[in-house]
Tab-separated table of C-alpha atoms in Angstrom:
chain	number	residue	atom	x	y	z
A	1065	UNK	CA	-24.528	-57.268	-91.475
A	1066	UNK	CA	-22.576	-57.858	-94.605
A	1067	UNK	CA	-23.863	-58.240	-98.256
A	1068	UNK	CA	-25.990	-56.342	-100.897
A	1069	UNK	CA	-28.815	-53.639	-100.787
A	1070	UNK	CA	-30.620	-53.067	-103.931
A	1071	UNK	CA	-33.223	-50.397	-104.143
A	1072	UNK	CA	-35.815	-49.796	-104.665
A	1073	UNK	CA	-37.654	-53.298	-104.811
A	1074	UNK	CA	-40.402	-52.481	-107.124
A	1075	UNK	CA	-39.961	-49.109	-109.610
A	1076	UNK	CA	-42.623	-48.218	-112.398
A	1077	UNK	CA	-40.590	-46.233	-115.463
A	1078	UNK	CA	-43.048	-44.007	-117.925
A	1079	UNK	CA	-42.633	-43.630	-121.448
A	1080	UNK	CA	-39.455	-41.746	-122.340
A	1081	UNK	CA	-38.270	-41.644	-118.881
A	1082	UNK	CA	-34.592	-42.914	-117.717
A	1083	UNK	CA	-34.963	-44.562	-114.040
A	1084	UNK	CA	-31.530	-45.520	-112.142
A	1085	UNK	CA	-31.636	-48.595	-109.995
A	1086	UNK	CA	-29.471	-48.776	-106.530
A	1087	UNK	CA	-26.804	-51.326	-105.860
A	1088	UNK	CA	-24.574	-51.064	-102.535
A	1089	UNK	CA	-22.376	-53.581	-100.895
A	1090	UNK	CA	-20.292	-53.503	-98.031
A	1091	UNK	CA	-18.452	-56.803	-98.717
A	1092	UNK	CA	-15.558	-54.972	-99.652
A	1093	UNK	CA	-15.797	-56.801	-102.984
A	1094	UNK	CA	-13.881	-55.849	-106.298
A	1095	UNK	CA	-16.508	-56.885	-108.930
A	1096	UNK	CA	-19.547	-55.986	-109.359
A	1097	UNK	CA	-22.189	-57.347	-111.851
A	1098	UNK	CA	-26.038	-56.114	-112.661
A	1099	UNK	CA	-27.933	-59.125	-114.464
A	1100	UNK	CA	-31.503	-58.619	-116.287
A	1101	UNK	CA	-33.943	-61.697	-115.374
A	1102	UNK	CA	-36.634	-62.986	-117.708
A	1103	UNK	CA	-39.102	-65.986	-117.451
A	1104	UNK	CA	-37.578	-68.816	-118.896
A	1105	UNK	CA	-34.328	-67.065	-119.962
A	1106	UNK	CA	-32.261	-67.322	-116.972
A	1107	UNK	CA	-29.923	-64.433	-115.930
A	1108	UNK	CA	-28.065	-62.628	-118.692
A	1109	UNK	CA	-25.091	-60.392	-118.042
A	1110	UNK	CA	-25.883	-56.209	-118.636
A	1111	UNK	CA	-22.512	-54.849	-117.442
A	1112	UNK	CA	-20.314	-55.759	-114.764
A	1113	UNK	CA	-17.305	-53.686	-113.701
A	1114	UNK	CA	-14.146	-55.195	-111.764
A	1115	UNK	CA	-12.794	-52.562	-110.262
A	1116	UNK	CA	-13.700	-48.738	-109.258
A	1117	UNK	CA	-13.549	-46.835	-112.482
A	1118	UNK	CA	-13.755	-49.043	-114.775
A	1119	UNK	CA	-16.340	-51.548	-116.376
A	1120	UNK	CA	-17.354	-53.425	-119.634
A	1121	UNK	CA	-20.206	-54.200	-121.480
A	1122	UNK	CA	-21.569	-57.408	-121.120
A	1123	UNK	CA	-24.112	-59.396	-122.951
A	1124	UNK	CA	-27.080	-57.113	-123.367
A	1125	UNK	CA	-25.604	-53.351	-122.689
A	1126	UNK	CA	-27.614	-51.512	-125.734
A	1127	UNK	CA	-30.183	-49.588	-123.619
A	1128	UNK	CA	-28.128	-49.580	-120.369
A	1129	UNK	CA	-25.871	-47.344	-118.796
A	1130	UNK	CA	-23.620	-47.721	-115.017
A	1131	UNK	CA	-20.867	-45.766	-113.468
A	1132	UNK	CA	-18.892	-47.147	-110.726
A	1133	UNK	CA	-17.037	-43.856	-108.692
A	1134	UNK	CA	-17.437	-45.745	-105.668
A	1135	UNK	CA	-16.199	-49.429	-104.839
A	1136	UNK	CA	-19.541	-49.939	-102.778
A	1137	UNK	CA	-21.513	-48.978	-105.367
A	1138	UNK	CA	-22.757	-49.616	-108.782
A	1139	UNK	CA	-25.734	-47.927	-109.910
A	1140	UNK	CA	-27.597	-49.217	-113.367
A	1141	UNK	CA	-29.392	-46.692	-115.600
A	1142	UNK	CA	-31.847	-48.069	-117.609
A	1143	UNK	CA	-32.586	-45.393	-120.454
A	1144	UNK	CA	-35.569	-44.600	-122.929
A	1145	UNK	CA	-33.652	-46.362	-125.628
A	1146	UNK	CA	-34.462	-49.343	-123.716
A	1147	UNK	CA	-37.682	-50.656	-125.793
A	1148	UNK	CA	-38.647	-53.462	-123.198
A	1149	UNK	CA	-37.262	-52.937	-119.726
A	1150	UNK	CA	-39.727	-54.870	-117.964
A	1151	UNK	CA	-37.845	-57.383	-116.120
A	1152	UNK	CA	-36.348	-58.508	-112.459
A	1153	UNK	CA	-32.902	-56.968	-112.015
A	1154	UNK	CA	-30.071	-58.672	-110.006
A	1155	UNK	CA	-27.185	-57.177	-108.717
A	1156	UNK	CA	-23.746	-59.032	-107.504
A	1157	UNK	CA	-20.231	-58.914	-106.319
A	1158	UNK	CA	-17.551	-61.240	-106.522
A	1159	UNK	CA	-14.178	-60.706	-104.125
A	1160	UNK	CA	-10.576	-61.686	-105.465
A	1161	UNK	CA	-9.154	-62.413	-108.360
A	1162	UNK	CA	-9.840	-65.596	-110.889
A	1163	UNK	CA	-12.890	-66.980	-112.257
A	1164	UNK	CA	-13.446	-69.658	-108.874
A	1165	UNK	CA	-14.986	-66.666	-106.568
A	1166	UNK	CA	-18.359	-67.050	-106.098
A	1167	UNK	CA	-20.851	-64.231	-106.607
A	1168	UNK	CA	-23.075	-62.492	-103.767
A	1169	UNK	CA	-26.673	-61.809	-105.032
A	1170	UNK	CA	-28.913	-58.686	-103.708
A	1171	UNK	CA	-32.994	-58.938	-103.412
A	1172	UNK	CA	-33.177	-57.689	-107.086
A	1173	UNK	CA	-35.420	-55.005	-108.161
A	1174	UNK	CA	-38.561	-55.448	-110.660
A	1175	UNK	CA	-38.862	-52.697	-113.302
A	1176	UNK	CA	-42.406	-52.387	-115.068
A	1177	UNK	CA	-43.835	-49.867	-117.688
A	1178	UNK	CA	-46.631	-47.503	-116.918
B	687	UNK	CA	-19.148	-69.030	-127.913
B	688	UNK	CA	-19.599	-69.826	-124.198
B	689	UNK	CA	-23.296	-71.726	-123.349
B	690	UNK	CA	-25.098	-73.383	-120.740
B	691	UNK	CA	-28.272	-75.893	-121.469
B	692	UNK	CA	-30.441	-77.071	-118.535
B	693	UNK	CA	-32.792	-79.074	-120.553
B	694	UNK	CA	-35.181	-79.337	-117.641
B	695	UNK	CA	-37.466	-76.366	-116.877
B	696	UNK	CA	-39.178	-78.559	-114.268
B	697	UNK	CA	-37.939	-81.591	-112.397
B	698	UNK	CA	-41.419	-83.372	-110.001
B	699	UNK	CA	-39.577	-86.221	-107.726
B	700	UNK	CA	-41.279	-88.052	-104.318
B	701	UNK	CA	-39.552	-87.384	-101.035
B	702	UNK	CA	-36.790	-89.719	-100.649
B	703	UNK	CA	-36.461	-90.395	-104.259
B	704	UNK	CA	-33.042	-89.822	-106.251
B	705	UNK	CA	-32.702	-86.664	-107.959
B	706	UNK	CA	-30.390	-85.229	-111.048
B	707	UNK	CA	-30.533	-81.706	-112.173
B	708	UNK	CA	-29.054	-81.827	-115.797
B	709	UNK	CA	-26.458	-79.015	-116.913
B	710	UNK	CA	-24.264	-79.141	-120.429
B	711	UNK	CA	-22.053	-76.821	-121.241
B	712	UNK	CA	-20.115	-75.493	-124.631
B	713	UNK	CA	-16.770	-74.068	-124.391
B	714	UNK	CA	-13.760	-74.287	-125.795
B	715	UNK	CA	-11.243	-73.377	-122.570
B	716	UNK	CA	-11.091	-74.594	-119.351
B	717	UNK	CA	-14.092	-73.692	-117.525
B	718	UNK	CA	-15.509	-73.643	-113.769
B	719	UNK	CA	-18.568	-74.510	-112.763
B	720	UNK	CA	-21.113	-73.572	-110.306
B	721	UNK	CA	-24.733	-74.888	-109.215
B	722	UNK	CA	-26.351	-71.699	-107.677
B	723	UNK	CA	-29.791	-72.089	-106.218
B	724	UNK	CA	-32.688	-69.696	-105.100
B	725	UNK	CA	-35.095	-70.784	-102.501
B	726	UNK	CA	-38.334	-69.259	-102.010
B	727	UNK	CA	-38.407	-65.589	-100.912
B	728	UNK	CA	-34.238	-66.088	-100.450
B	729	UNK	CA	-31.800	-64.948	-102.856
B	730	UNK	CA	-30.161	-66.541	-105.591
B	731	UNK	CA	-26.557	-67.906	-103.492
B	732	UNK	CA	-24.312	-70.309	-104.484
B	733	UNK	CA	-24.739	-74.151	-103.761
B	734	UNK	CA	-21.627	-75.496	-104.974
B	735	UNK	CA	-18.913	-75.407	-107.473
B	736	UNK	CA	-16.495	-78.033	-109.231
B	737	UNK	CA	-13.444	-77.207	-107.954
B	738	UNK	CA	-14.347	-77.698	-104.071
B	739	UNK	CA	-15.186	-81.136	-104.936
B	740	UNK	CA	-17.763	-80.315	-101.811
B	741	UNK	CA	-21.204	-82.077	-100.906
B	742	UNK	CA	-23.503	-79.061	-99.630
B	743	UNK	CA	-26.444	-80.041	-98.006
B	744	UNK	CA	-25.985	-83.699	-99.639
B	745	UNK	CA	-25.745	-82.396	-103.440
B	746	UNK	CA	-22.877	-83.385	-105.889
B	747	UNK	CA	-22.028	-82.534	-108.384
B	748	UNK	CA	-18.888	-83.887	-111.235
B	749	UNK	CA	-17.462	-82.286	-114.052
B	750	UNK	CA	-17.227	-84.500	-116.751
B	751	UNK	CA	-15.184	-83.018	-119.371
B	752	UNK	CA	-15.736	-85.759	-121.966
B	753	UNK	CA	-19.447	-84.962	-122.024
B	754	UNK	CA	-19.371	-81.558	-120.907
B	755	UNK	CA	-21.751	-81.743	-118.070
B	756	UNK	CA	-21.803	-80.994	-114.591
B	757	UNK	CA	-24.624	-82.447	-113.476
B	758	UNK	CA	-26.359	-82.183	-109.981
B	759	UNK	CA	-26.988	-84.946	-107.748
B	760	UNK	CA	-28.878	-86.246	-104.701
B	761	UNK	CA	-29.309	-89.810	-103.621
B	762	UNK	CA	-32.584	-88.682	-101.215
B	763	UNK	CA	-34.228	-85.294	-101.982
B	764	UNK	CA	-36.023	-83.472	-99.430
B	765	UNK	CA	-38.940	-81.589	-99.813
B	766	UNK	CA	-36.677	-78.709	-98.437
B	767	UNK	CA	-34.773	-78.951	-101.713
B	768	UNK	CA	-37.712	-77.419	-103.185
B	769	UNK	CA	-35.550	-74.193	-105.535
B	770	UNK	CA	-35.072	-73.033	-108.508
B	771	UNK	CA	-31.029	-74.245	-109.401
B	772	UNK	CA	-29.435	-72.129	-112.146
B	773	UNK	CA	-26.126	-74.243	-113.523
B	774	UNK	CA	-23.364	-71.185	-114.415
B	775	UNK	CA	-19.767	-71.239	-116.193
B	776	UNK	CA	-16.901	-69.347	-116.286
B	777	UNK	CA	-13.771	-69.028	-118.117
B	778	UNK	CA	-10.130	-69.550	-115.953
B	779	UNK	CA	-9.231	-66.621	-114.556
B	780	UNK	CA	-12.393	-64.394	-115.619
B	781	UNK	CA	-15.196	-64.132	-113.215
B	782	UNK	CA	-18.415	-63.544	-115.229
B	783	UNK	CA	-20.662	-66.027	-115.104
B	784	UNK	CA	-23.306	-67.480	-117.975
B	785	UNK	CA	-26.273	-69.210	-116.316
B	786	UNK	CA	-28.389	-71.629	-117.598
B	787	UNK	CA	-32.199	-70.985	-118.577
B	788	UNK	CA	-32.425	-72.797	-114.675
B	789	UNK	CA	-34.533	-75.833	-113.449
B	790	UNK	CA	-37.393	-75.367	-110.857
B	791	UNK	CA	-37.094	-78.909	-108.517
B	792	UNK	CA	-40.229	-79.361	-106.827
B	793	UNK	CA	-40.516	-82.505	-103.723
B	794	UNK	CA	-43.048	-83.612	-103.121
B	795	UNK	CA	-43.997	-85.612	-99.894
């Protein structure tokens, strides 16, 4: 069954502590995106990466880290120098080339503070 | 700077009753445009995008470059329309997206 696993589905981060959400696809896809979710804000773009080895900050990096060594796989890293990670996560990939290929969501993951 | 506005945070219609889910955009390119939608408990997935020129599941949607909207339509909305839709842009030949702050449609019967 194709498409994306993101896990865990609920994590709790403490004070000072760096946490690493999961993000796997067997789609075969290219590009890979993680998004940060708040109420009433929409989805906003934390880094994306289009191909293995390589990826670029998007709209709200500062506090956020990723590595993609794998083309399934994109973990995010969300680091102490985050000041308010609370939020619903999103993962996606996108196949192909050009802007008109649509993006493949996971189940998201919700990050709250102890 | 690239933007979406979805003016609407909540859009209440009847069963059977017309609906229009509003989306504006800013940009100074050629864009593309997508309506993605998340249903209860179901993941955010795409509904539709301009350059199909498609009707999924009876929802339209036009670019109007004049205006700069891409508004979503429905001449008879279902109480299975019932989503959050999130109206998203990108830039020719670039495939990140910017959503919109989304619109929660709720039918009622």
């Amino acid at each position: 069954d194709g498409g994306i696993t993101q896990s865990p589905k609920y994590l709790f981060r403490k004070e000072g502590q760096n946490v690493t959400l999961s993000c796997e696809q067997n789609l075969n896809h290219d590009a890979m995106y993680w998004y940060r979710q708040d109420p009433g804000q929409g989805l906003r773009l934390i880094y994306y990466s289009q191909i293995v080895n390589d990826f670029q900050k998007g709209d709200i990096a500062e506090g956020y880290s990723v590595s993609r060594e794998k083309k399934e796989s994109f973990p995010l890293t969300v680091t102490s120098a985050q000041k308010n990670p609370t939020a619903f996560y999103l993962c996606a990939s996108s196949g192909g080339t050009g802007g008109s290929q649509p993006q493949h969501f996971g189940d998201g993951t919700r990050l709250s503070i102890l | 700077a690239q933007r979406v506005t979805q003016p609407e945070k909540l859009l209440s219609v009847f069963k059977g009753a017309p609906v229009e889910l509003k989306c504006n955009y800013s940009y100074s390119g050629s864009p593309e445009l997508f309506w993605y939608v998340q249903y209860s408990r179901q993941r955010l997935q795409l509904l539709l995008r301009h350059i199909s020129r498609e009707s999924i599941k009876g929802f339209t949607a036009d670019l109007n470059k004049g205006e700069t909207s891409f508004h979503l339509k429905k001449p008879f909305a279902q109480e299975e329309d019932s989503a959050m839709y999130y109206c998203a842009l990108s830039s020719t030949g670039f495939q990140k997206l910017v959503f919109g702050t989304g619109t929660r449609l709720l039918v009622s019967p």
